[in-house]
Rosetta silent file (secondary structure, phi, psi, omega in degrees, C-alpha in Angstrom):
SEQUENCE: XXXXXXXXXXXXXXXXXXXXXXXXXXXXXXXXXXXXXXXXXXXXXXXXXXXXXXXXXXXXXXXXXXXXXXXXXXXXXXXXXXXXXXXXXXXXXXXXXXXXXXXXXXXXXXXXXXXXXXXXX
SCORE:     score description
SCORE:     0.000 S_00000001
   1 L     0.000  164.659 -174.380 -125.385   60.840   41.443 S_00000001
   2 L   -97.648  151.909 -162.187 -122.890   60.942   38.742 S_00000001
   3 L  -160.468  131.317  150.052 -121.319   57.793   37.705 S_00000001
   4 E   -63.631   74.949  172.524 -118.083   56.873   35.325 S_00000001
   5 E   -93.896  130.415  172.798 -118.220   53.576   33.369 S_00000001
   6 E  -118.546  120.380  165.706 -115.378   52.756   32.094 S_00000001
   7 E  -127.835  172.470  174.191 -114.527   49.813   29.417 S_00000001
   8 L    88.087   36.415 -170.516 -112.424   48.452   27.172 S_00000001
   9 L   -96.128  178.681 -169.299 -109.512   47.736   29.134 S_00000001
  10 L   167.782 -176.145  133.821 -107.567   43.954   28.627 S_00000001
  11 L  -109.306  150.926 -151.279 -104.782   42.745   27.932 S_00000001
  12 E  -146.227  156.944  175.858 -102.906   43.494   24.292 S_00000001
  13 E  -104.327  121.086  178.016  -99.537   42.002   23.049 S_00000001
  14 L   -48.067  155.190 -177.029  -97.117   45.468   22.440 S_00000001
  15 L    55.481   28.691  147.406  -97.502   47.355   19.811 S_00000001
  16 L   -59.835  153.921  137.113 -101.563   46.344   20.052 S_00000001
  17 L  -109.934  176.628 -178.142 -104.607   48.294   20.554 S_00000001
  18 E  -166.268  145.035  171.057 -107.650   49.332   22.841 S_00000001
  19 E  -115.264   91.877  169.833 -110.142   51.651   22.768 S_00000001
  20 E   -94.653  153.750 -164.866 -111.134   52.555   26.138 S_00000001
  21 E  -121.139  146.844 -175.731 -114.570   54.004   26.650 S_00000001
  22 E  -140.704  105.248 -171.264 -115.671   56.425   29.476 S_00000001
  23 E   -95.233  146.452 -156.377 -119.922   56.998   29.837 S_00000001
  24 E  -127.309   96.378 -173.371 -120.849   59.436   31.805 S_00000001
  25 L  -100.543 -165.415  168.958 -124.344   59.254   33.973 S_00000001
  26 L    63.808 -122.394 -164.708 -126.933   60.380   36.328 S_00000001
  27 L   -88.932  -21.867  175.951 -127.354   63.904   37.592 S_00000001
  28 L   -99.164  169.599 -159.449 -124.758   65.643   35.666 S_00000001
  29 L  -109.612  -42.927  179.586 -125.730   67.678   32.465 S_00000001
  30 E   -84.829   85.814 -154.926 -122.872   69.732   32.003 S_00000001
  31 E   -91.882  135.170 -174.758 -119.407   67.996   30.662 S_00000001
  32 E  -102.849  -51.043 -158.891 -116.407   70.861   30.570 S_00000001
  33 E  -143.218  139.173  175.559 -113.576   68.764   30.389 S_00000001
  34 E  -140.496  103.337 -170.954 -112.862   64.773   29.773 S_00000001
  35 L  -110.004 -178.600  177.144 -109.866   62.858   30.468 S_00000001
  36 E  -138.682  165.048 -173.598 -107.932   60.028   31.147 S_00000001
  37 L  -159.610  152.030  172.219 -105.356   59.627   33.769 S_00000001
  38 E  -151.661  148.838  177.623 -103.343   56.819   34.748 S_00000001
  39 E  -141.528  157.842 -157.755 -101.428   55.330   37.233 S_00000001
  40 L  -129.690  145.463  166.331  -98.895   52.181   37.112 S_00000001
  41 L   -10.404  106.074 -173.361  -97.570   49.983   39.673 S_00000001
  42 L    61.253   48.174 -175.989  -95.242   51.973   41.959 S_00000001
  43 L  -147.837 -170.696  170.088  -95.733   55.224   40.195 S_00000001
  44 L   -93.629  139.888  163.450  -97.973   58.514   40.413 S_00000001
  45 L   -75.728  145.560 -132.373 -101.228   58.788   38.597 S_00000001
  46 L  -141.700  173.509 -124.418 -100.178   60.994   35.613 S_00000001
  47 L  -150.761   73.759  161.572 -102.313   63.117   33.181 S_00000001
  48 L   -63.780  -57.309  177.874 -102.602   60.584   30.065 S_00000001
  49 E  -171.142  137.233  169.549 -105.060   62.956   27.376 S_00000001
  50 E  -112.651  153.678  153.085 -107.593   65.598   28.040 S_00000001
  51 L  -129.709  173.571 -174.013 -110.539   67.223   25.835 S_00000001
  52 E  -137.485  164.788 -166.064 -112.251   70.027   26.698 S_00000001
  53 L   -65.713  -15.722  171.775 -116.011   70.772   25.995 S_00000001
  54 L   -90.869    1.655  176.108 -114.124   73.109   22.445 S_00000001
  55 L    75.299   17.743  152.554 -112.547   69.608   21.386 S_00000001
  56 L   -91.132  130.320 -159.058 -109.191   70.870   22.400 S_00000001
  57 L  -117.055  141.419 -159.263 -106.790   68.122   23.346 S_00000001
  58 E  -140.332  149.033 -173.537 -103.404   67.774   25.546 S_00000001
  59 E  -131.872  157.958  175.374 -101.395   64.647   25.635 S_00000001
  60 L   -95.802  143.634  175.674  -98.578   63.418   28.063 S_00000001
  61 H   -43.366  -56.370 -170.918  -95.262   63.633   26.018 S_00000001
  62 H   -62.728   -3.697  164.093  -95.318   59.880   26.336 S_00000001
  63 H  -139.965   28.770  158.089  -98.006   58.866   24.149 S_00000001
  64 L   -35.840  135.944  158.061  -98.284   61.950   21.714 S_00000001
  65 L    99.648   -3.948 -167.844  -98.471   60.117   18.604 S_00000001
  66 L  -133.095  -17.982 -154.051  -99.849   57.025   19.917 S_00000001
  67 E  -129.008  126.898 -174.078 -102.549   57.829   21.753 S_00000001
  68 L  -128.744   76.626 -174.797 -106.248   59.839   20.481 S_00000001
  69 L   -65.928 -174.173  178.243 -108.603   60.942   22.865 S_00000001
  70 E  -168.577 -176.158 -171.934 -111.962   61.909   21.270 S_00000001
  71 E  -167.537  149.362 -148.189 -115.700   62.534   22.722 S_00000001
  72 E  -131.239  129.954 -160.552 -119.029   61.772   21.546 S_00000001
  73 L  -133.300   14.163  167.251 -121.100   64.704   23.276 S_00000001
  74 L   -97.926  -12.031 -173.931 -124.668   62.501   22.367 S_00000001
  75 L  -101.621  -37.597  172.245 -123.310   60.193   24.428 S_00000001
  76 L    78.036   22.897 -171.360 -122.036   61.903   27.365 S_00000001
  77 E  -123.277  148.401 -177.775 -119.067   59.647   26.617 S_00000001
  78 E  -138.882  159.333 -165.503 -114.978   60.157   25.803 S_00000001
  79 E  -139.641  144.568 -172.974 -112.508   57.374   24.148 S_00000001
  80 E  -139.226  129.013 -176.274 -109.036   56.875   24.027 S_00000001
  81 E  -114.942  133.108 -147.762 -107.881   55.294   21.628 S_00000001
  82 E  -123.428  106.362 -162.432 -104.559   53.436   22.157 S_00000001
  83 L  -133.459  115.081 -162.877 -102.211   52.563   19.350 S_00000001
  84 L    61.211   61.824 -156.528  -98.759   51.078   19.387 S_00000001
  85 L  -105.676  136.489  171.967  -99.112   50.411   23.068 S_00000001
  86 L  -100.916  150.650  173.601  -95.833   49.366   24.944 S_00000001
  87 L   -35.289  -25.126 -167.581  -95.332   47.194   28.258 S_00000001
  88 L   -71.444  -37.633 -171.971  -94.797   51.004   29.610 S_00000001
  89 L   -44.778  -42.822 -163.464  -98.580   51.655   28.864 S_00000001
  90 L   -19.518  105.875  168.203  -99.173   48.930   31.879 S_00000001
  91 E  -166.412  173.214  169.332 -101.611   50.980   34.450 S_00000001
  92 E   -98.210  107.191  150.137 -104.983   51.181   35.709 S_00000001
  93 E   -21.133  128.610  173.833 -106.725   53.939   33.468 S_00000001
  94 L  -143.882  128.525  176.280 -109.194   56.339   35.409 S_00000001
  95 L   -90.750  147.452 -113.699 -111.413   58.672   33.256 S_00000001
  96 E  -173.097  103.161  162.332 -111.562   61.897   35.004 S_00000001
  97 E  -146.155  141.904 -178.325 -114.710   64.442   34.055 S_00000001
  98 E  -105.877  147.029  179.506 -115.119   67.811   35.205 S_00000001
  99 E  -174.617 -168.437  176.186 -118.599   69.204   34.905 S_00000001
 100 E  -160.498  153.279 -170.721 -121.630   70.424   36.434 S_00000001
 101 L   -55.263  -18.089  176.824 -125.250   69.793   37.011 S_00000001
 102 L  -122.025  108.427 -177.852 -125.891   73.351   35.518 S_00000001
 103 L   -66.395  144.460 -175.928 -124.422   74.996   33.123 S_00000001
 104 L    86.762   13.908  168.537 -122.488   78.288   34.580 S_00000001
 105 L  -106.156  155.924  178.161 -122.593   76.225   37.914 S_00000001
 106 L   -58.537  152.826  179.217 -119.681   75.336   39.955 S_00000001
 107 L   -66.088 -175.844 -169.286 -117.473   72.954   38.830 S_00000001
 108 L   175.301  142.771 -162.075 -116.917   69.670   40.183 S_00000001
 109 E  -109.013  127.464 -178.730 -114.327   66.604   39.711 S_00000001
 110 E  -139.913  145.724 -175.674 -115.653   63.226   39.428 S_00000001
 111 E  -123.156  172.437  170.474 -113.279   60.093   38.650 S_00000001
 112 L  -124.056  177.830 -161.411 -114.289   56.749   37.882 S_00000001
 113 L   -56.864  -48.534 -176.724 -113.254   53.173   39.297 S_00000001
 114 L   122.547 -177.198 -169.945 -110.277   52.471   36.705 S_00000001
 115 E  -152.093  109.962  170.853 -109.986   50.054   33.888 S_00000001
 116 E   -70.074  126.649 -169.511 -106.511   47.633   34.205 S_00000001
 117 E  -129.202  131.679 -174.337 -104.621   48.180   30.908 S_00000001
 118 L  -147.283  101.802  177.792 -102.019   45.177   30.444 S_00000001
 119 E  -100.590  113.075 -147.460  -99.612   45.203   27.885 S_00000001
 120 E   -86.788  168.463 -175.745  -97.894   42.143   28.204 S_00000001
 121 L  -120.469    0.000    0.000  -94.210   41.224   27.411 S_00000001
């Protein structure tokens, strides 16, 4: 089975950082796309930064400039790196990878558990 570890989550003092890490395991072979997504207390989970298997990357307006995903593709692994982080950041993080056991096989959405991001005030 495919499996999501996710680290580096905490708590940070604003305008801190974290580098969360997202490993990727098991059965799949094939990584297309690798994201992050988040959702905060009373809110919607939200689209926080994608890569795609060409290293092209999309950000939520709200942390363009603050925020870097990146992907290590020896690793099976993707990172977000988190810069100037505000009390707003506050959410549980869920890395998000689409892929497949085969390449040219259907796709397939797998999330992981979250990571608690706490930017205290």
């Amino acid at each position: 089975q495919v499996q999501l570890v996710e680290s580096g989550g905490g708590l940070v003092q604003p305008g801190g950082s974290l580098r969360l890490s997202c490993a990727a395991s098991g059965s799949i072979v094939s990584l297309n796309s690798m994201g992050w997504w988040r959702q905060a207390p009373g809110k919607q989970r939200e689209l926080v930064a994608n890569i795609n298997s060409g290293g092209s990357t999309n950000y939520a307006d709200s942390v363009k400039g603050r925020f870097t995903i990146s992907r290590d593709n020896t690793k099976n692994t993707a990172y977000l790196q988190m810069n100037s982080l505000k009390p707003e950041d506050t959410a549980v993080y869920f890395c998000r990878v689409v892929g497949s056991k085969v390449s040219g096989a259907p796709l397939a959405v797998y999330w992981g558990q979250g990571t608690q991001v706490t930017v205290s005030s």
